[in-house]
Amino acid sequence: MPYRPNFRPTTRSANTPGRRDRRVGLRTALLTASVATLFAAGAVGPAAAAATGTSERSGTATSQTAATSEARVTSAVLDLDHPARNPQVRGKDVAYDTASIIKVDILATMLLQAQDAGRDLTPQERAQAEAMIERSDNDAATALWRRIGLAPGLEAANKRLGLSSTVGGAGGTWGLTRTTVSDQIRLLRAVFADGKNSSASGSVLTATSRDYLRTLMTRIAAGQSWGVSAASDSGAGWALKNGWLQRSTTGLWDINSVGQVTSGTHHYLVAVLSDGNTSMTGGIAAVEHAARTAVTSARAAG
């Protein structure tokens, strides 16, 4: 199915009462959802995390998170219609936990491996890919994580996709993969580059693979359609994947969002990573503010 931007006019403008009301409703629904729904996209607490591939790991990353309760956020934006420019990065371009945004990378790796084998995805793989991206299903992600060869398989593919600072989570803990906003922009560029803009710069993913992955990113379940989409113009298209994870050692939240948005006449790749958030709703608000600020700055640059 060809890629078409996701059009949801009532949710695009952050300045209209309709959008504000709907965002409040979505956030309320997210916080009052059943435990099973929360598990489907980012585990809450150690027992849930262990069951869904996002369990906390010991060592430096956990210690750093536990050492501070202050939230931090880093964003990056690239004007897809001016790819010769470097991404604009706001904040320190350091590693964060991916939570469920890693699912884009898992599927890109799966598609690349299938290309190498000269085959299409099987019906089962397609069903798992669609559940993983559209509904952020963790069981599907775990199955495909194993299929691609865990962290070694991911990292081998990432070298070819141009990523240089992403380290796969140990064992089955795909949600604790560590990445930077710069690497996420590189991944997004590999997915969204095509002949329709000047960024067709030799992605190792075929046009068919790119089209499939980004189409799934326009079908995100309504309750998960927050994040970088806030930076898209009212009525304009967007494609995204979000991730959220409450760390059991601190109770603080990792909230991330990556994707493509349309603003004015240009298309922008946007990645926002954050951690240390005291609540999920507060983290979402911070991520959306960072996304809007990044795109506004990129538009001002011309």
Tab-separated table of C-alpha atoms in Angstrom, residues 25-293:
chain	number	residue	atom	x	y	z
A	25	GLY	CA	-8.939	13.500	26.722
A	26	LEU	CA	-6.227	11.354	25.189
A	27	ARG	CA	-3.896	11.920	28.111
A	28	THR	CA	-6.619	11.116	30.592
A	29	ALA	CA	-7.401	7.945	28.686
A	30	LEU	CA	-3.734	6.980	28.656
A	31	LEU	CA	-3.407	7.391	32.400
A	32	THR	CA	-6.650	5.578	33.191
A	33	ALA	CA	-6.132	2.764	30.705
A	34	SER	CA	-5.910	-0.780	31.936
A	35	VAL	CA	-2.548	-2.194	33.009
A	36	ALA	CA	-2.621	-4.452	29.967
A	37	THR	CA	-2.853	-1.433	27.670
A	38	LEU	CA	0.106	0.238	29.334
A	39	PHE	CA	2.134	-2.939	29.037
A	40	ALA	CA	1.456	-2.979	25.292
A	41	ALA	CA	3.648	0.037	24.708
A	42	GLY	CA	5.999	0.565	27.625
A	43	ALA	CA	6.215	-1.603	30.720
A	44	VAL	CA	5.423	-0.164	34.118
A	45	GLY	CA	7.471	-1.574	36.989
A	46	PRO	CA	9.967	-4.437	37.048
A	47	ALA	CA	7.560	-7.369	36.729
A	48	ALA	CA	5.835	-5.931	33.695
A	49	ALA	CA	9.113	-4.823	32.210
A	50	ALA	CA	10.671	-8.236	32.476
A	51	ALA	CA	7.717	-9.724	30.659
A	52	THR	CA	7.781	-7.253	27.785
A	53	GLY	CA	11.425	-6.861	26.882
A	54	THR	CA	11.847	-3.478	28.577
A	55	SER	CA	13.154	-4.520	31.988
A	56	GLU	CA	15.676	-2.246	33.627
A	57	ARG	CA	19.291	-3.251	33.412
A	58	SER	CA	21.853	-2.746	36.128
A	59	GLY	CA	24.935	-0.660	35.645
A	60	THR	CA	25.777	2.848	34.552
A	61	ALA	CA	22.522	3.732	32.784
A	62	THR	CA	20.341	2.897	35.773
A	63	SER	CA	22.687	4.637	38.197
A	64	GLN	CA	22.687	7.820	36.130
A	65	THR	CA	18.906	7.852	35.957
A	66	ALA	CA	18.597	7.271	39.692
A	67	ALA	CA	21.103	10.025	40.476
A	68	THR	CA	18.818	12.843	39.321
A	69	SER	CA	15.114	13.560	39.367
A	70	GLU	CA	15.456	16.465	36.954
A	71	ALA	CA	13.902	15.916	33.551
A	72	ARG	CA	16.028	16.431	30.473
A	73	VAL	CA	15.029	16.597	26.826
A	74	THR	CA	16.975	16.674	23.564
A	75	SER	CA	15.532	17.342	20.124
A	76	ALA	CA	16.784	17.238	16.562
A	77	VAL	CA	15.173	18.376	13.336
A	78	LEU	CA	16.176	18.064	9.690
A	79	ASP	CA	14.458	19.836	6.807
A	80	LEU	CA	13.932	16.907	4.459
A	81	ASP	CA	13.739	19.296	1.501
A	82	HIS	CA	17.203	20.702	2.341
A	83	PRO	CA	19.122	17.563	3.333
A	84	ALA	CA	22.523	19.137	2.721
A	85	ARG	CA	22.063	21.013	5.978
A	86	ASN	CA	23.002	19.399	9.246
A	87	PRO	CA	20.259	18.555	11.732
A	88	GLN	CA	19.565	21.228	14.312
A	89	VAL	CA	20.106	19.733	17.770
A	90	ARG	CA	18.773	21.335	20.951
A	91	GLY	CA	20.080	20.001	24.249
A	92	LYS	CA	22.917	17.567	24.821
A	93	ASP	CA	23.142	14.914	22.112
A	94	VAL	CA	23.644	12.091	24.598
A	95	ALA	CA	22.215	8.584	24.812
A	96	TYR	CA	18.710	7.902	26.115
A	97	ASP	CA	16.681	4.705	26.518
A	98	THR	CA	14.624	4.133	23.392
A	99	ALA	CA	11.540	2.501	24.957
A	100	SER	CA	9.200	1.689	22.053
A	101	ILE	CA	10.687	3.981	19.410
A	102	ILE	CA	13.151	1.112	18.886
A	103	LYS	CA	10.349	-0.662	17.051
A	104	VAL	CA	11.031	1.455	13.958
A	105	ASP	CA	14.642	0.264	14.006
A	106	ILE	CA	13.579	-3.350	14.591
A	107	LEU	CA	11.335	-3.283	11.531
A	108	ALA	CA	13.944	-1.491	9.400
A	109	THR	CA	16.409	-4.241	10.354
A	110	MET	CA	13.860	-6.949	9.538
A	111	LEU	CA	13.160	-5.410	6.140
A	112	LEU	CA	16.862	-5.078	5.361
A	113	GLN	CA	17.492	-8.697	6.289
A	114	ALA	CA	14.579	-9.795	4.099
A	115	GLN	CA	15.989	-7.749	1.207
A	116	ASP	CA	19.350	-9.473	1.638
A	117	ALA	CA	17.634	-12.855	1.482
A	118	GLY	CA	15.710	-11.831	-1.637
A	119	ARG	CA	12.320	-12.421	-0.047
A	120	ASP	CA	9.222	-10.607	1.147
A	121	LEU	CA	8.086	-10.616	4.746
A	122	THR	CA	5.943	-13.616	5.599
A	123	PRO	CA	2.265	-13.084	6.494
A	124	GLN	CA	3.155	-13.715	10.157
A	125	GLU	CA	6.002	-11.187	10.040
A	126	ARG	CA	3.705	-8.614	8.451
A	127	ALA	CA	1.059	-9.163	11.107
A	128	GLN	CA	3.672	-8.761	13.834
A	129	ALA	CA	5.185	-5.673	12.174
A	130	GLU	CA	1.802	-3.993	11.886
A	131	ALA	CA	0.890	-4.757	15.500
A	132	MET	CA	4.310	-3.560	16.678
A	133	ILE	CA	4.199	-0.192	14.892
A	134	GLU	CA	0.493	0.662	14.830
A	135	ARG	CA	-0.464	-0.507	18.327
A	136	SER	CA	3.029	-0.693	19.883
A	137	ASP	CA	2.452	-4.350	20.735
A	138	ASN	CA	5.324	-5.646	22.858
A	139	ASP	CA	4.817	-9.350	22.183
A	140	ALA	CA	5.163	-8.685	18.457
A	141	ALA	CA	8.284	-6.595	19.101
A	142	THR	CA	9.840	-9.371	21.180
A	143	ALA	CA	9.163	-11.914	18.428
A	144	LEU	CA	10.756	-9.728	15.750
A	145	TRP	CA	13.641	-8.753	18.046
A	146	ARG	CA	14.490	-12.427	18.321
A	147	ARG	CA	13.989	-12.914	14.590
A	148	ILE	CA	16.520	-10.223	13.679
A	149	GLY	CA	19.137	-11.678	16.029
A	150	LEU	CA	18.721	-9.450	19.089
A	151	ALA	CA	21.186	-6.576	19.605
A	152	PRO	CA	23.902	-7.977	17.290
A	153	GLY	CA	21.437	-8.182	14.397
A	154	LEU	CA	20.185	-4.658	15.064
A	155	GLU	CA	23.666	-3.196	15.317
A	156	ALA	CA	24.845	-4.885	12.115
A	157	ALA	CA	21.914	-3.373	10.229
A	158	ASN	CA	22.425	0.013	11.862
A	159	LYS	CA	25.958	0.252	10.498
A	160	ARG	CA	24.467	0.003	7.007
A	161	LEU	CA	21.646	2.420	7.849
A	162	GLY	CA	24.183	5.022	8.986
A	163	LEU	CA	23.637	4.871	12.745
A	164	SER	CA	26.769	5.138	14.857
A	165	SER	CA	25.690	5.687	18.474
A	166	THR	CA	22.904	3.162	19.087
A	167	VAL	CA	23.593	0.185	21.362
A	168	GLY	CA	21.062	-2.638	21.508
A	169	GLY	CA	19.569	-3.705	24.827
A	170	ALA	CA	21.019	-6.831	26.408
A	171	GLY	CA	19.222	-10.105	25.785
A	172	GLY	CA	15.516	-9.527	25.378
A	173	THR	CA	15.536	-5.966	26.722
A	174	TRP	CA	14.967	-4.215	23.393
A	175	GLY	CA	13.332	-1.228	25.160
A	176	LEU	CA	16.614	-0.436	26.917
A	177	THR	CA	18.478	0.063	23.675
A	178	ARG	CA	20.394	3.350	23.974
A	179	THR	CA	20.294	5.938	21.194
A	180	THR	CA	20.828	9.625	20.412
A	181	VAL	CA	18.665	12.135	18.547
A	182	SER	CA	21.299	12.344	15.807
A	183	ASP	CA	21.097	8.593	15.240
A	184	GLN	CA	17.297	8.768	15.182
A	185	ILE	CA	17.463	11.425	12.459
A	186	ARG	CA	19.794	9.143	10.496
A	187	LEU	CA	17.299	6.297	10.829
A	188	LEU	CA	14.372	8.514	9.835
A	189	ARG	CA	16.301	9.742	6.819
A	190	ALA	CA	16.901	6.146	5.735
A	191	VAL	CA	13.144	5.534	5.997
A	192	PHE	CA	11.741	8.772	4.540
A	193	ALA	CA	14.270	9.634	1.832
A	194	ASP	CA	12.765	9.156	-1.626
A	195	GLY	CA	12.641	10.620	-5.096
A	196	LYS	CA	9.937	13.118	-4.112
A	197	ASN	CA	12.467	15.299	-2.328
A	198	SER	CA	16.143	16.124	-2.672
A	199	SER	CA	17.059	13.747	0.129
A	200	ALA	CA	17.089	10.597	-2.001
A	201	SER	CA	20.596	9.899	-0.811
A	202	GLY	CA	21.075	6.200	-1.258
A	203	SER	CA	19.187	4.566	1.600
A	204	VAL	CA	19.968	0.864	1.776
A	205	LEU	CA	16.250	0.223	2.190
A	206	THR	CA	14.397	-0.289	-1.071
A	207	ALA	CA	11.523	1.978	-2.067
A	208	THR	CA	9.117	-0.839	-1.222
A	209	SER	CA	10.593	-1.286	2.255
A	210	ARG	CA	10.587	2.446	2.946
A	211	ASP	CA	7.024	2.824	1.741
A	212	TYR	CA	5.822	-0.038	3.929
A	213	LEU	CA	7.457	1.215	7.119
A	214	ARG	CA	6.385	4.818	6.831
A	215	THR	CA	2.849	3.828	5.870
A	216	LEU	CA	2.580	1.925	9.155
A	217	MET	CA	3.822	5.046	10.941
A	218	THR	CA	0.768	6.955	9.670
A	219	ARG	CA	-1.608	4.384	11.172
A	220	ILE	CA	-0.698	4.883	14.821
A	221	ALA	CA	-3.587	4.135	17.176
A	222	ALA	CA	-5.489	7.308	18.079
A	223	GLY	CA	-4.511	7.194	21.747
A	224	GLN	CA	-0.825	7.099	20.759
A	225	SER	CA	-0.865	9.866	18.136
A	226	TRP	CA	0.737	12.495	20.372
A	227	GLY	CA	4.360	13.635	20.238
A	228	VAL	CA	6.106	15.077	17.190
A	229	SER	CA	2.744	15.295	15.417
A	230	ALA	CA	2.138	18.435	17.523
A	231	ALA	CA	4.627	20.231	15.256
A	232	SER	CA	2.655	19.509	12.086
A	233	ASP	CA	0.365	22.162	10.602
A	234	SER	CA	-3.379	21.804	11.015
A	235	GLY	CA	-4.589	19.429	8.305
A	236	ALA	CA	-1.032	18.471	7.296
A	237	GLY	CA	0.478	15.003	7.270
A	238	TRP	CA	2.570	13.239	9.851
A	239	ALA	CA	4.047	9.829	10.555
A	240	LEU	CA	5.481	8.824	13.920
A	241	LYS	CA	6.352	6.298	16.590
A	242	ASN	CA	6.299	7.062	20.304
A	243	GLY	CA	7.853	5.334	23.280
A	244	TRP	CA	7.158	5.570	26.998
A	245	LEU	CA	8.627	3.688	29.910
A	246	GLN	CA	8.451	4.198	33.674
A	247	ARG	CA	11.744	3.251	35.330
A	248	SER	CA	11.181	0.983	38.323
A	249	THR	CA	14.197	2.278	40.273
A	250	THR	CA	12.993	5.902	40.284
A	251	GLY	CA	9.354	5.962	39.164
A	252	LEU	CA	10.414	8.530	36.535
A	253	TRP	CA	9.381	8.352	32.891
A	254	ASP	CA	11.234	8.069	29.583
A	255	ILE	CA	9.058	9.758	26.932
A	256	ASN	CA	10.213	9.754	23.290
A	257	SER	CA	8.775	10.555	19.871
A	258	VAL	CA	10.238	10.334	16.352
A	259	GLY	CA	8.792	10.867	12.901
A	260	GLN	CA	8.079	13.148	9.975
A	261	VAL	CA	5.846	16.221	10.061
A	262	THR	CA	4.703	18.766	7.484
A	263	SER	CA	4.888	22.465	8.258
A	264	GLY	CA	4.422	25.115	5.616
A	265	THR	CA	5.638	23.676	2.328
A	266	HIS	CA	8.399	21.584	3.872
A	267	HIS	CA	8.716	18.162	5.431
A	268	TYR	CA	10.751	17.775	8.597
A	269	LEU	CA	12.271	14.787	10.317
A	270	VAL	CA	11.956	15.255	14.075
A	271	ALA	CA	13.336	13.259	17.004
A	272	VAL	CA	12.699	14.143	20.641
A	273	LEU	CA	14.120	12.062	23.503
A	274	SER	CA	13.525	12.701	27.188
A	275	ASP	CA	13.917	11.102	30.589
A	276	GLY	CA	13.490	11.950	34.261
A	277	ASN	CA	9.879	13.038	33.759
A	278	THR	CA	7.793	12.895	36.936
A	279	SER	CA	4.651	11.934	35.017
A	280	MET	CA	3.691	10.597	31.631
A	281	THR	CA	1.500	13.612	30.856
A	282	GLY	CA	4.264	16.015	31.843
A	283	GLY	CA	6.716	14.147	29.628
A	284	ILE	CA	4.323	14.267	26.674
A	285	ALA	CA	3.880	18.022	27.134
A	286	ALA	CA	7.660	18.522	27.226
A	287	VAL	CA	8.190	16.401	24.111
A	288	GLU	CA	5.478	18.211	22.172
A	289	HIS	CA	6.855	21.615	23.178
A	290	ALA	CA	10.347	20.564	22.098
A	291	ALA	CA	9.027	19.289	18.749
A	292	ARG	CA	7.166	22.528	18.021
A	293	THR	CA	10.188	24.625	19.008
